[in-house]
Tab-separated table of N, CA, C and O in Angstrom:
chain	number	residue	atom	x	y	z
A	1364	MET	N	-94.384	-66.240	-176.940
A	1364	MET	CA	-93.459	-67.150	-176.729
A	1364	MET	C	-92.470	-66.302	-176.264
A	1364	MET	O	-91.438	-66.778	-177.526
A	1365	LEU	N	-91.441	-65.909	-174.666
A	1365	LEU	CA	-89.958	-65.557	-175.119
A	1365	LEU	C	-89.325	-67.129	-176.303
A	1365	LEU	O	-89.189	-67.653	-175.634
A	1366	PRO	N	-87.859	-66.179	-176.570
A	1366	PRO	CA	-86.779	-67.462	-177.286
A	1366	PRO	C	-86.043	-68.159	-176.266
A	1366	PRO	O	-86.001	-67.450	-175.133
A	1367	GLY	N	-86.194	-69.187	-176.449
A	1367	GLY	CA	-86.091	-70.326	-175.554
A	1367	GLY	C	-86.558	-70.654	-174.337
A	1367	GLY	O	-85.644	-71.766	-173.270
A	1368	LEU	N	-87.042	-70.727	-173.935
A	1368	LEU	CA	-88.522	-70.507	-172.682
A	1368	LEU	C	-89.338	-71.652	-173.457
A	1368	LEU	O	-90.083	-71.660	-174.639
A	1369	LYS	N	-89.106	-72.089	-172.437
A	1369	LYS	CA	-90.036	-73.940	-173.155
A	1369	LYS	C	-91.453	-73.822	-172.715
A	1369	LYS	O	-91.966	-73.782	-171.716
A	1370	ALA	N	-92.264	-74.448	-173.385
A	1370	ALA	CA	-93.157	-74.105	-173.682
A	1370	ALA	C	-94.314	-75.413	-172.426
A	1370	ALA	O	-93.724	-75.628	-171.672
A	1371	GLY	N	-95.016	-74.570	-171.643
A	1371	GLY	CA	-95.617	-75.215	-170.441
A	1371	GLY	C	-96.032	-74.233	-169.095
A	1371	GLY	O	-96.820	-74.962	-167.968
A	1372	PHE	N	-95.121	-73.388	-169.661
A	1372	PHE	CA	-94.667	-73.466	-167.695
A	1372	PHE	C	-95.447	-71.702	-168.022
A	1372	PHE	O	-96.280	-71.552	-168.746
A	1373	THR	N	-96.380	-72.354	-166.817
A	1373	THR	CA	-97.047	-71.451	-165.542
A	1373	THR	C	-97.161	-71.433	-164.317
A	1373	THR	O	-96.432	-71.442	-163.255
A	1374	LEU	N	-97.227	-70.028	-164.598
A	1374	LEU	CA	-97.104	-69.278	-163.288
A	1374	LEU	C	-97.837	-69.775	-162.012
A	1374	LEU	O	-99.454	-70.087	-161.985
A	1375	ASP	N	-97.226	-69.827	-161.047
A	1375	ASP	CA	-98.395	-70.260	-159.660
A	1375	ASP	C	-98.980	-69.152	-159.326
A	1375	ASP	O	-98.523	-68.317	-158.549
A	1376	ALA	N	-100.202	-69.813	-158.606
A	1376	ALA	CA	-101.562	-68.792	-158.618
A	1376	ALA	C	-100.811	-68.660	-157.805
A	1376	ALA	O	-101.113	-67.121	-157.613
A	1377	ARG	N	-100.251	-68.858	-156.551
A	1377	ARG	CA	-99.913	-67.790	-154.844
A	1377	ARG	C	-98.768	-66.675	-155.923
A	1377	ARG	O	-98.637	-65.508	-154.820
A	1378	LEU	N	-97.953	-67.078	-156.281
A	1378	LEU	CA	-96.762	-65.675	-157.183
A	1378	LEU	C	-97.766	-64.675	-157.593
A	1378	LEU	O	-97.516	-63.317	-157.863
A	1379	GLU	N	-98.588	-65.406	-158.106
A	1379	GLU	CA	-99.583	-64.216	-159.067
A	1379	GLU	C	-100.623	-62.921	-158.248
A	1379	GLU	O	-100.531	-62.259	-158.469
A	1380	ALA	N	-100.523	-64.039	-157.069
A	1380	ALA	CA	-101.428	-63.261	-156.637
A	1380	ALA	C	-101.042	-61.956	-155.590
A	1380	ALA	O	-101.522	-60.908	-155.046
A	1381	ASP	N	-99.424	-62.345	-155.543
A	1381	ASP	CA	-99.175	-62.343	-153.925
A	1381	ASP	C	-98.031	-60.884	-154.542
A	1381	ASP	O	-97.031	-60.372	-153.917
A	1382	SER	N	-98.117	-60.853	-156.474
A	1382	SER	CA	-96.364	-59.794	-157.000
A	1382	SER	C	-97.844	-59.056	-158.050
A	1382	SER	O	-98.367	-59.275	-158.545
A	1383	GLU	N	-96.981	-57.868	-158.468
A	1383	GLU	CA	-96.646	-57.613	-159.616
A	1383	GLU	C	-95.630	-57.891	-161.000
A	1383	GLU	O	-95.218	-57.636	-160.299
A	1384	GLN	N	-96.357	-57.865	-162.373
A	1384	GLN	CA	-95.012	-57.928	-162.692
A	1384	GLN	C	-94.774	-57.338	-163.688
A	1384	GLN	O	-94.827	-56.010	-163.172
A	1385	LEU	N	-93.075	-57.003	-163.091
A	1385	LEU	CA	-92.527	-55.446	-163.860
A	1385	LEU	C	-91.901	-56.465	-165.033
A	1385	LEU	O	-92.184	-55.491	-165.725
A	1386	MET	N	-90.987	-57.072	-165.117
A	1386	MET	CA	-90.421	-57.038	-166.482
A	1386	MET	C	-90.306	-58.773	-166.725
A	1386	MET	O	-90.165	-59.528	-166.030
A	1387	TRP	N	-89.530	-59.031	-167.698
A	1387	TRP	CA	-89.162	-60.763	-168.305
A	1387	TRP	C	-87.471	-59.467	-168.020
A	1387	TRP	O	-86.741	-59.003	-169.218
A	1388	LEU	N	-86.359	-60.723	-168.476
A	1388	LEU	CA	-85.235	-60.785	-168.166
A	1388	LEU	C	-84.691	-62.711	-168.904
A	1388	LEU	O	-85.330	-62.360	-169.895
A	1389	GLY	N	-83.521	-62.384	-169.004
A	1389	GLY	CA	-83.005	-63.367	-169.725
A	1389	GLY	C	-83.729	-65.047	-169.217
A	1389	GLY	O	-85.119	-65.329	-170.076
A	1390	LEU	N	-83.571	-65.334	-168.186
A	1390	LEU	CA	-84.516	-66.127	-167.821
A	1390	LEU	C	-85.806	-66.149	-166.793
A	1390	LEU	O	-86.240	-67.493	-167.603
A	1391	CYS	N	-85.806	-65.188	-166.293
A	1391	CYS	CA	-86.734	-64.882	-165.428
A	1391	CYS	C	-87.923	-63.693	-165.751
A	1391	CYS	O	-87.385	-63.002	-166.471
A	1392	GLU	N	-88.884	-64.416	-165.255
A	1392	GLU	CA	-89.926	-63.581	-165.453
A	1392	GLU	C	-89.622	-62.407	-163.747
A	1392	GLU	O	-89.173	-62.825	-162.522
A	1393	LEU	N	-90.062	-61.151	-163.691
A	1393	LEU	CA	-88.923	-60.734	-162.247
A	1393	LEU	C	-90.491	-59.320	-161.903
A	1393	LEU	O	-91.271	-58.908	-162.672
A	1394	ARG	N	-90.438	-59.908	-160.502
A	1394	ARG	CA	-92.010	-59.430	-160.321
A	1394	ARG	C	-91.333	-58.330	-158.794
A	1394	ARG	O	-90.904	-58.857	-158.578
A	1395	LEU	N	-92.451	-57.588	-158.352
A	1395	LEU	CA	-92.969	-56.590	-157.229
A	1395	LEU	C	-93.486	-57.140	-156.792
A	1395	LEU	O	-94.569	-57.747	-156.065
A	1396	MET	N	-92.807	-57.612	-155.241
A	1396	MET	CA	-94.515	-58.548	-154.531
A	1396	MET	C	-95.152	-56.995	-153.704
A	1396	MET	O	-93.589	-56.375	-153.842
A	1397	ASN	N	-96.660	-57.797	-153.408
A	1397	ASN	CA	-97.155	-56.106	-153.083
A	1397	ASN	C	-97.024	-56.200	-151.300
A	1397	ASN	O	-98.653	-57.142	-151.086
A	1398	ASP	N	-95.720	-55.901	-150.864
A	1398	ASP	CA	-96.033	-55.189	-149.882
A	1398	ASP	C	-94.962	-54.453	-149.238
A	1398	ASP	O	-94.192	-54.480	-149.742
A	1399	ARG	N	-95.845	-53.470	-148.848
A	1399	ARG	CA	-95.171	-52.141	-149.407
A	1399	ARG	C	-94.206	-51.507	-148.255
A	1399	ARG	O	-93.369	-51.261	-148.360
A	1400	ARG	N	-94.002	-53.150	-147.418
A	1400	ARG	CA	-93.006	-53.038	-145.930
A	1400	ARG	C	-91.737	-53.593	-145.908
A	1400	ARG	O	-90.417	-52.495	-145.765
A	1401	TRP	N	-92.038	-54.058	-147.892
A	1401	TRP	CA	-90.364	-54.063	-147.536
A	1401	TRP	C	-89.698	-53.991	-149.548
A	1401	TRP	O	-90.706	-54.390	-149.796
A	1402	PRO	N	-89.008	-53.071	-149.973
A	1402	PRO	CA	-88.578	-53.167	-151.414
A	1402	PRO	C	-88.338	-55.122	-151.515
A	1402	PRO	O	-87.446	-55.306	-150.830
A	1403	TRP	N	-88.920	-55.619	-152.484
A	1403	TRP	CA	-88.898	-57.155	-152.474
A	1403	TRP	C	-89.490	-57.667	-153.917
A	1403	TRP	O	-90.254	-57.124	-153.720
A	1404	LEU	N	-88.513	-57.701	-154.385
A	1404	LEU	CA	-88.295	-58.908	-155.982
A	1404	LEU	C	-88.290	-60.404	-156.207
A	1404	LEU	O	-87.361	-60.573	-155.110
A	1405	VAL	N	-89.344	-59.433	-156.873
A	1405	VAL	CA	-88.871	-62.110	-156.739
A	1405	VAL	C	-88.607	-62.510	-158.958
A	1405	VAL	O	-89.655	-61.360	-160.084
A	1406	LEU	N	-87.674	-63.191	-158.936
A	1406	LEU	CA	-87.243	-64.337	-160.047
A	1406	LEU	C	-87.935	-65.381	-160.010
A	1406	LEU	O	-87.574	-66.422	-159.189
A	1407	VAL	N	-88.760	-64.828	-161.070
A	1407	VAL	CA	-88.824	-66.364	-161.641
A	1407	VAL	C	-89.218	-67.436	-162.576
A	1407	VAL	O	-89.095	-66.679	-164.004
A	1408	PRO	N	-87.770	-68.242	-163.107
A	1408	PRO	CA	-86.419	-68.813	-164.335
A	1408	PRO	C	-88.636	-69.744	-164.563
A	1408	PRO	O	-89.645	-70.256	-163.891
A	1409	GLN	N	-89.103	-68.602	-165.574
A	1409	GLN	CA	-89.597	-69.915	-166.929
A	1409	GLN	C	-88.780	-71.080	-167.498
A	1409	GLN	O	-89.234	-71.209	-168.002
A	1410	ARG	N	-89.178	-71.573	-165.971
A	1410	ARG	CA	-89.096	-73.735	-166.786
A	1410	ARG	C	-90.464	-74.089	-165.692
A	1410	ARG	O	-90.491	-74.402	-164.327
A	1411	PRO	N	-90.349	-75.201	-166.923
A	1411	PRO	CA	-91.836	-75.224	-166.432
A	1411	PRO	C	-91.976	-76.784	-165.409
A	1411	PRO	O	-90.555	-77.515	-165.359
A	1412	GLY	N	-91.741	-77.196	-163.788
A	1412	GLY	CA	-91.562	-78.281	-163.078
A	1412	GLY	C	-90.217	-78.266	-162.525
A	1412	GLY	O	-89.535	-79.615	-161.218
A	1413	VAL	N	-90.041	-76.658	-162.721
A	1413	VAL	CA	-88.939	-77.132	-161.462
A	1413	VAL	C	-88.737	-76.450	-160.839
A	1413	VAL	O	-89.528	-75.489	-160.101
A	1414	GLU	N	-88.610	-77.435	-159.824
A	1414	GLU	CA	-88.771	-76.837	-158.188
A	1414	GLU	C	-87.302	-76.410	-156.706
A	1414	GLU	O	-86.782	-75.729	-156.087
A	1415	GLU	N	-86.070	-76.965	-157.791
A	1415	GLU	CA	-84.407	-76.441	-157.283
A	1415	GLU	C	-84.271	-76.895	-157.746
A	1415	GLU	O	-84.151	-76.228	-158.643
A	1416	ILE	N	-82.555	-75.361	-157.894
A	1416	ILE	CA	-81.904	-75.162	-158.823
A	1416	ILE	C	-81.037	-76.213	-159.153
A	1416	ILE	O	-80.305	-75.748	-160.200
A	1417	HIS	N	-80.584	-76.945	-157.956
A	1417	HIS	CA	-79.660	-78.254	-159.228
A	1417	HIS	C	-80.668	-79.251	-160.151
A	1417	HIS	O	-79.955	-79.641	-160.237
A	1418	GLU	N	-81.893	-78.169	-160.910
A	1418	GLU	CA	-83.145	-79.767	-161.059
A	1418	GLU	C	-82.525	-78.282	-162.116
A	1418	GLU	O	-83.087	-79.405	-163.092
A	1419	MET	N	-81.542	-77.431	-162.334
A	1419	MET	CA	-81.930	-76.832	-164.174
A	1419	MET	C	-79.980	-77.558	-164.305
A	1419	MET	O	-79.715	-77.699	-163.044
A	1420	THR	N	-80.799	-76.116	-165.628
A	1420	THR	CA	-79.919	-77.741	-166.307
A	1420	THR	C	-78.347	-76.749	-166.311
A	1420	THR	O	-78.445	-75.264	-165.423
A	1421	PRO	N	-77.159	-76.541	-167.074
A	1421	PRO	CA	-75.716	-75.346	-165.963
A	1421	PRO	C	-75.760	-74.283	-165.958
A	1421	PRO	O	-75.928	-73.334	-165.567
A	1422	LEU	N	-76.284	-73.708	-167.501
A	1422	LEU	CA	-76.001	-72.778	-168.239
A	1422	LEU	C	-77.653	-71.644	-167.269
A	1422	LEU	O	-77.302	-70.969	-167.314
A	1423	ASP	N	-78.387	-72.603	-167.755
A	1423	ASP	CA	-80.518	-72.028	-166.504
A	1423	ASP	C	-79.331	-71.524	-164.779
A	1423	ASP	O	-80.033	-70.619	-164.744
A	1424	GLN	N	-78.362	-72.625	-164.895
A	1424	GLN	CA	-78.502	-72.320	-163.488
A	1424	GLN	C	-77.500	-70.827	-162.920
A	1424	GLN	O	-77.456	-69.945	-161.897
A	1425	ALA	N	-76.608	-71.160	-164.050
A	1425	ALA	CA	-76.507	-70.114	-163.531
A	1425	ALA	C	-76.670	-68.778	-164.253
A	1425	ALA	O	-76.053	-67.092	-164.184
A	1426	MET	N	-77.196	-68.462	-165.412
A	1426	MET	CA	-78.160	-67.491	-166.130
A	1426	MET	C	-78.975	-67.157	-164.816
A	1426	MET	O	-79.021	-66.010	-164.540
A	1427	LEU	N	-79.176	-67.783	-163.869
A	1427	LEU	CA	-80.010	-67.708	-162.674
A	1427	LEU	C	-79.291	-66.521	-161.605
A	1427	LEU	O	-79.685	-65.228	-161.937
A	1428	THR	N	-78.369	-66.558	-161.399
A	1428	THR	CA	-77.302	-66.869	-160.545
A	1428	THR	C	-77.010	-65.036	-160.888
A	1428	THR	O	-76.831	-64.310	-160.700
A	1429	PHE	N	-76.986	-64.909	-162.382
A	1429	PHE	CA	-76.641	-63.394	-162.928
A	1429	PHE	C	-77.569	-62.822	-162.828
A	1429	PHE	O	-77.068	-61.979	-162.266
A	1430	GLU	N	-79.512	-62.884	-163.103
A	1430	GLU	CA	-79.675	-62.049	-162.783
A	1430	GLU	C	-80.232	-61.623	-161.679
A	1430	GLU	O	-80.482	-60.514	-161.282
A	1431	THR	N	-79.656	-63.190	-160.411
A	1431	THR	CA	-80.375	-62.634	-159.059
A	1431	THR	C	-78.936	-62.057	-158.647
A	1431	THR	O	-79.717	-60.339	-158.082
A	1432	ASN	N	-78.362	-61.459	-159.105
A	1432	ASN	CA	-77.063	-60.635	-158.847
A	1432	ASN	C	-77.250	-59.781	-159.177
A	1432	ASN	O	-77.240	-58.234	-158.623
A	1433	MET	N	-77.270	-59.063	-160.912
A	1433	MET	CA	-78.185	-58.483	-160.967
A	1433	MET	C	-78.725	-57.102	-160.587
A	1433	MET	O	-79.008	-56.374	-160.533
A	1434	VAL	N	-80.927	-57.143	-159.971
A	1434	VAL	CA	-81.408	-57.684	-159.590
A	1434	VAL	C	-81.052	-57.273	-158.324
A	1434	VAL	O	-81.743	-56.225	-157.464
A	1435	ALA	N	-80.296	-58.685	-157.088
A	1435	ALA	CA	-79.625	-57.254	-156.156
A	1435	ALA	C	-78.426	-56.283	-156.064
A	1435	ALA	O	-79.085	-55.664	-155.301
A	1436	GLN	N	-77.859	-56.317	-157.239
A	1436	GLN	CA	-77.103	-54.666	-157.289
A	1436	GLN	C	-77.658	-53.561	-157.308
A	1436	GLN	O	-78.521	-52.368	-156.580
A	1437	ALA	N	-79.028	-53.468	-157.883
A	1437	ALA	CA	-79.803	-52.274	-158.380
A	1437	ALA	C	-81.343	-51.905	-157.519
A	1437	ALA	O	-80.962	-51.407	-156.854
A	1438	LEU	N	-81.343	-52.727	-156.262
A	1438	LEU	CA	-82.176	-52.981	-154.800
A	1438	LEU	C	-81.096	-52.349	-154.419
A	1438	LEU	O	-82.022	-51.304	-154.401
A	1439	LYS	N	-80.302	-52.795	-154.682
A	1439	LYS	CA	-79.342	-51.842	-153.359
A	1439	LYS	C	-79.887	-50.204	-153.204
A	1439	LYS	O	-79.040	-49.472	-153.242
A	1440	ARG	N	-78.326	-50.024	-154.855
A	1440	ARG	CA	-78.417	-48.688	-154.720
A	1440	ARG	C	-80.010	-48.267	-154.979
A	1440	ARG	O	-79.620	-46.942	-154.545
A	1441	VAL	N	-80.904	-48.330	-155.657
A	1441	VAL	CA	-82.225	-48.068	-154.811
A	1441	VAL	C	-82.548	-47.523	-153.658
A	1441	VAL	O	-83.069	-46.621	-153.988
A	1442	THR	N	-82.139	-48.679	-153.113
A	1442	THR	CA	-82.693	-48.030	-152.240
A	1442	THR	C	-81.833	-47.515	-150.840
A	1442	THR	O	-82.303	-47.056	-149.434
A	1443	GLY	N	-80.541	-47.962	-150.841
A	1443	GLY	CA	-79.711	-48.276	-150.297
A	1443	GLY	C	-79.687	-48.550	-148.990
A	1443	GLY	O	-79.180	-47.996	-148.067
A	1444	CYS	N	-79.780	-49.898	-148.516
A	1444	CYS	CA	-80.416	-50.723	-147.660
A	1444	CYS	C	-78.805	-50.931	-147.093
A	1444	CYS	O	-78.300	-50.982	-147.358
A	1445	THR	N	-79.361	-51.734	-145.998
A	1445	THR	CA	-78.236	-52.133	-145.226
A	1445	THR	C	-77.722	-53.335	-145.586
A	1445	THR	O	-76.196	-53.945	-145.803
A	1446	LYS	N	-78.480	-54.612	-145.730
A	1446	LYS	CA	-77.747	-55.552	-146.748
A	1446	LYS	C	-79.655	-55.749	-147.512
A	1446	LYS	O	-80.100	-55.652	-147.147
A	1447	ILE	N	-79.452	-57.648	-148.458
A	1447	ILE	CA	-79.953	-57.557	-148.998
A	1447	ILE	C	-79.395	-58.806	-149.028
A	1447	ILE	O	-78.691	-59.840	-148.215
A	1448	ASN	N	-81.669	-59.413	-148.942
A	1448	ASN	CA	-81.152	-61.147	-148.071
A	1448	ASN	C	-82.094	-60.981	-149.036
A	1448	ASN	O	-83.281	-60.678	-150.330
A	1449	THR	N	-81.876	-62.832	-150.088
A	1449	THR	CA	-82.044	-63.808	-150.616
A	1449	THR	C	-82.051	-65.037	-150.688
A	1449	THR	O	-81.334	-65.461	-150.000
A	1450	GLY	N	-83.277	-65.354	-151.031
A	1450	GLY	CA	-83.948	-66.960	-150.865
A	1450	GLY	C	-84.591	-67.367	-151.574
A	1450	GLY	O	-84.971	-66.685	-152.058
A	1451	ALA	N	-84.424	-68.633	-151.801
A	1451	ALA	CA	-84.829	-69.601	-152.932
A	1451	ALA	C	-85.558	-71.115	-151.550
A	1451	ALA	O	-84.705	-72.334	-151.986
A	1452	LEU	N	-86.611	-70.467	-150.607
A	1452	LEU	CA	-87.552	-71.722	-150.192
A	1452	LEU	C	-88.570	-72.311	-149.821
A	1452	LEU	O	-88.249	-73.594	-150.284
A	1453	GLY	N	-89.463	-72.018	-151.143
A	1453	GLY	CA	-90.262	-73.270	-151.696
A	1453	GLY	C	-90.859	-74.170	-151.719
A	1453	GLY	O	-91.441	-74.937	-151.344
A	1454	ASN	N	-90.819	-74.164	-148.809
A	1454	ASN	CA	-92.186	-75.032	-148.718
A	1454	ASN	C	-92.721	-74.150	-149.040
A	1454	ASN	O	-93.746	-75.434	-148.639
A	1455	ILE	N	-93.715	-73.398	-149.160
A	1455	ILE	CA	-94.592	-73.232	-148.971
A	1455	ILE	C	-94.826	-73.419	-150.724
A	1455	ILE	O	-96.089	-74.143	-151.143
A	1456	VAL	N	-95.121	-72.264	-152.118
A	1456	VAL	CA	-94.385	-72.269	-152.921
A	1456	VAL	C	-93.568	-73.250	-153.792
A	1456	VAL	O	-92.552	-72.120	-153.366
A	1457	ARG	N	-93.458	-74.304	-153.884
A	1457	ARG	CA	-93.345	-74.981	-154.718
A	1457	ARG	C	-92.670	-74.870	-156.054
A	1457	ARG	O	-90.922	-75.108	-156.039
A	1458	GLN	N	-93.316	-74.039	-156.636
A	1458	GLN	CA	-92.196	-73.509	-157.658
A	1458	GLN	C	-90.876	-72.623	-157.158
A	1458	GLN	O	-90.840	-71.647	-156.766
A	1459	LEU	N	-90.259	-73.235	-158.294
A	1459	LEU	CA	-88.781	-72.071	-157.773
A	1459	LEU	C	-89.217	-70.594	-158.339
A	1459	LEU	O	-89.646	-70.771	-159.209
A	1460	HIS	N	-88.421	-69.898	-157.606
A	1460	HIS	CA	-88.632	-68.833	-157.443
A	1460	HIS	C	-87.295	-68.050	-156.578
A	1460	HIS	O	-87.334	-69.271	-155.534
A	1461	VAL	N	-87.116	-66.813	-156.127
A	1461	VAL	CA	-85.412	-66.806	-155.989
A	1461	VAL	C	-86.627	-64.996	-155.589
A	1461	VAL	O	-86.186	-64.093	-156.539
A	1462	HIS	N	-86.559	-65.432	-153.958
A	1462	HIS	CA	-86.502	-63.439	-153.365
A	1462	HIS	C	-85.220	-62.727	-153.437
A	1462	HIS	O	-84.213	-63.378	-152.678
A	1463	VAL	N	-85.439	-61.428	-153.269
A	1463	VAL	CA	-84.185	-60.061	-153.387
A	1463	VAL	C	-86.037	-59.092	-152.037
A	1463	VAL	O	-86.067	-58.817	-153.252
A	1464	VAL	N	-84.648	-59.746	-151.857
A	1464	VAL	CA	-85.370	-58.299	-150.637
A	1464	VAL	C	-84.534	-57.356	-149.439
A	1464	VAL	O	-83.015	-58.067	-149.482
A	1465	ALA	N	-84.923	-55.966	-149.810
A	1465	ALA	CA	-84.036	-54.622	-149.673
A	1465	ALA	C	-84.255	-54.779	-147.547
A	1465	ALA	O	-85.030	-54.793	-146.879
A	1466	ARG	N	-82.941	-55.352	-147.318
A	1466	ARG	CA	-83.295	-54.527	-146.176
A	1466	ARG	C	-82.718	-53.464	-145.435
A	1466	ARG	O	-81.333	-53.569	-145.511
A	1467	SER	N	-82.667	-52.903	-143.844
A	1467	SER	CA	-82.147	-52.087	-143.108
A	1467	SER	C	-82.483	-52.459	-141.911
A	1467	SER	O	-83.751	-52.490	-141.757
A	1468	GLU	N	-81.881	-51.726	-140.855
A	1468	GLU	CA	-82.074	-51.647	-139.651
A	1468	GLU	C	-83.585	-50.634	-138.740
A	1468	GLU	O	-82.748	-49.750	-139.711
A	1469	GLY	N	-84.240	-51.351	-138.702
A	1469	GLY	CA	-85.049	-50.539	-137.584
A	1469	GLY	C	-86.519	-51.028	-139.043
A	1469	GLY	O	-87.611	-50.410	-138.699
A	1470	ASP	N	-86.172	-52.124	-139.820
A	1470	ASP	CA	-87.237	-52.270	-140.750
A	1470	ASP	C	-87.827	-53.166	-140.434
A	1470	ASP	O	-88.058	-53.488	-139.308
A	1471	PRO	N	-89.726	-53.017	-140.466
A	1471	PRO	CA	-90.408	-54.504	-139.739
A	1471	PRO	C	-89.834	-55.710	-139.524
A	1471	PRO	O	-89.787	-55.822	-139.979
A	1472	GLY	N	-89.151	-56.119	-138.221
A	1472	GLY	CA	-89.175	-57.195	-138.229
A	1472	GLY	C	-87.767	-57.930	-138.209
A	1472	GLY	O	-87.268	-58.681	-138.622
A	1473	TRP	N	-86.772	-55.988	-138.908
A	1473	TRP	CA	-84.962	-56.723	-138.628
A	1473	TRP	C	-85.127	-57.494	-137.115
A	1473	TRP	O	-85.935	-56.560	-135.420
A	1474	PRO	N	-84.327	-58.157	-137.089
A	1474	PRO	CA	-83.287	-57.939	-138.072
A	1474	PRO	C	-83.642	-59.927	-138.707
A	1474	PRO	O	-82.969	-60.185	-139.551
A	1475	GLY	N	-84.799	-60.231	-138.612
A	1475	GLY	CA	-85.643	-61.624	-138.150
A	1475	GLY	C	-85.994	-61.477	-140.175
A	1475	GLY	O	-85.745	-60.659	-140.289
A	1476	PRO	N	-86.973	-62.524	-140.273
A	1476	PRO	CA	-86.708	-62.925	-141.658
A	1476	PRO	C	-88.906	-62.370	-141.746
A	1476	PRO	O	-89.418	-61.760	-140.918
A	1477	VAL	N	-88.343	-61.919	-143.782
A	1477	VAL	CA	-89.251	-61.723	-143.633
A	1477	VAL	C	-90.737	-62.382	-143.804
A	1477	VAL	O	-92.332	-61.825	-143.365
A	1478	TRP	N	-90.332	-63.132	-143.761
A	1478	TRP	CA	-91.727	-64.744	-144.086
A	1478	TRP	C	-92.537	-64.482	-142.877
A	1478	TRP	O	-91.574	-64.534	-141.683
A	1479	GLY	N	-94.102	-65.250	-142.902
A	1479	GLY	CA	-94.693	-64.753	-141.132
A	1479	GLY	C	-94.430	-63.751	-140.882
A	1479	GLY	O	-95.196	-63.477	-139.455
A	1480	HIS	N	-93.646	-62.650	-140.914
A	1480	HIS	CA	-93.637	-61.494	-139.567
A	1480	HIS	C	-95.230	-60.560	-140.347
A	1480	HIS	O	-94.949	-60.169	-141.315
A	1481	GLY	N	-95.971	-60.426	-139.610
A	1481	GLY	CA	-96.987	-59.462	-139.434
A	1481	GLY	C	-98.126	-59.326	-140.250
A	1481	GLY	O	-97.907	-60.390	-141.309
A	1482	MET	N	-99.177	-58.796	-141.044
A	1482	MET	CA	-99.569	-59.456	-142.235
A	1482	MET	C	-98.860	-57.669	-143.686
A	1482	MET	O	-99.042	-57.073	-143.133
A	1483	ARG	N	-99.544	-58.437	-144.783
A	1483	ARG	CA	-99.202	-57.746	-146.102
A	1483	ARG	C	-99.679	-56.404	-145.525
A	1483	ARG	O	-100.325	-56.426	-144.975
A	1484	GLU	N	-98.804	-55.658	-145.657
A	1484	GLU	CA	-99.310	-53.978	-145.853
A	1484	GLU	C	-99.182	-53.925	-148.030
A	1484	GLU	O	-98.021	-53.267	-148.101
A	1485	PRO	N	-100.047	-54.126	-148.321
A	1485	PRO	CA	-100.025	-54.270	-149.707
A	1485	PRO	C	-100.108	-52.077	-150.777
A	1485	PRO	O	-99.872	-51.221	-149.308
A	1486	TYR	N	-99.282	-51.405	-151.182
A	1486	TYR	CA	-99.017	-50.714	-151.868
A	1486	TYR	C	-100.566	-50.259	-152.435
A	1486	TYR	O	-101.244	-50.858	-153.291
A	1487	GLN	N	-99.832	-49.244	-152.738
A	1487	GLN	CA	-101.650	-47.977	-153.506
A	1487	GLN	C	-100.850	-48.340	-154.953
A	1487	GLN	O	-99.805	-48.453	-155.382
A	1488	SER	N	-101.961	-47.737	-156.617
A	1488	SER	CA	-100.835	-48.603	-156.840
A	1488	SER	C	-100.621	-46.688	-156.969
A	1488	SER	O	-99.081	-47.921	-158.718
A	1489	SER	N	-100.532	-46.438	-157.144
A	1489	SER	CA	-99.441	-45.297	-158.007
A	1489	SER	C	-97.823	-45.425	-157.364
A	1489	SER	O	-96.942	-44.898	-157.908
A	1490	ASP	N	-98.280	-45.780	-156.237
A	1490	ASP	CA	-96.516	-45.879	-155.786
A	1490	ASP	C	-96.589	-47.212	-155.652
A	1490	ASP	O	-95.206	-47.186	-155.805
A	1491	ILE	N	-96.690	-48.523	-155.998
A	1491	ILE	CA	-96.138	-49.761	-156.368
A	1491	ILE	C	-95.281	-49.598	-157.848
A	1491	ILE	O	-95.035	-49.413	-158.643
A	1492	ARG	N	-96.568	-48.328	-159.029
A	1492	ARG	CA	-95.719	-48.394	-160.301
A	1492	ARG	C	-95.224	-47.435	-160.275
A	1492	ARG	O	-93.896	-48.091	-160.805
A	1493	ARG	N	-94.292	-46.384	-159.028
A	1493	ARG	CA	-93.137	-45.770	-158.743
A	1493	ARG	C	-92.150	-46.176	-158.968
A	1493	ARG	O	-91.212	-46.135	-158.935
A	1494	PHE	N	-93.133	-47.248	-158.041
A	1494	PHE	CA	-91.587	-48.326	-157.509
A	1494	PHE	C	-90.978	-49.218	-158.349
A	1494	PHE	O	-89.978	-49.761	-158.806
A	1495	ALA	N	-92.036	-49.706	-159.530
A	1495	ALA	CA	-91.431	-50.815	-160.004
A	1495	ALA	C	-90.938	-49.609	-161.700
A	1495	ALA	O	-89.734	-50.278	-161.739
A	1496	GLU	N	-90.719	-48.932	-161.710
A	1496	GLU	CA	-91.003	-47.973	-163.346
A	1496	GLU	C	-89.469	-47.457	-162.208
A	1496	GLU	O	-87.661	-47.495	-162.942
A	1497	THR	N	-88.699	-46.968	-160.884
A	1497	THR	CA	-87.850	-46.721	-160.655
A	1497	THR	C	-86.850	-48.418	-161.309
A	1497	THR	O	-85.170	-48.467	-161.353
A	1498	ILE	N	-87.163	-49.809	-159.419
A	1498	ILE	CA	-86.100	-50.400	-159.994
A	1498	ILE	C	-85.634	-50.792	-161.700
A	1498	ILE	O	-84.654	-51.610	-162.521
A	1499	LYS	N	-86.873	-51.030	-162.906
A	1499	LYS	CA	-86.941	-51.086	-164.387
A	1499	LYS	C	-85.524	-50.055	-164.718
A	1499	LYS	O	-84.941	-50.844	-165.854
A	1500	ALA	N	-84.934	-49.286	-164.453
A	1500	ALA	CA	-84.086	-48.076	-164.170
A	1500	ALA	C	-83.188	-48.593	-164.254
A	1500	ALA	O	-82.280	-48.048	-164.673
A	1501	ALA	N	-83.626	-48.939	-163.426
A	1501	ALA	CA	-82.107	-48.987	-162.043
A	1501	ALA	C	-80.971	-50.499	-163.618
A	1501	ALA	O	-80.266	-50.656	-162.928
A	1502	LEU	N	-82.160	-51.018	-164.188
A	1502	LEU	CA	-81.584	-52.155	-164.235
A	1502	LEU	C	-81.258	-51.967	-165.356
A	1502	LEU	O	-80.849	-52.723	-166.004
């Protein structure tokens, strides 16, 4: 277990099924959504039972903001996208997680949200590895 992380943390099964682990940040596990339509990353704070940002300690809130901004900047640099969408909805998967999605005019669903738009298009394994390495290098 990484220092400072609480015992008893388990990743939600849906997040595990829909995304691939990229790396550990300080507070969060960084994951890549397995949908090639959008460059889409997810930060999952390693705190058991937390569903809302306001339930976190002030220090964890600050760390989550720092890590989210770091990931957003790297994703924008790597993709050259028009806009970064950041959100923590939690209506379906209650475990706190923050989506960071690179959006560009003309992408599938632009300018609407990525959620509920069409069917997921999984990456080929070589493409997901290549994108993962690009993101890791940018961080």
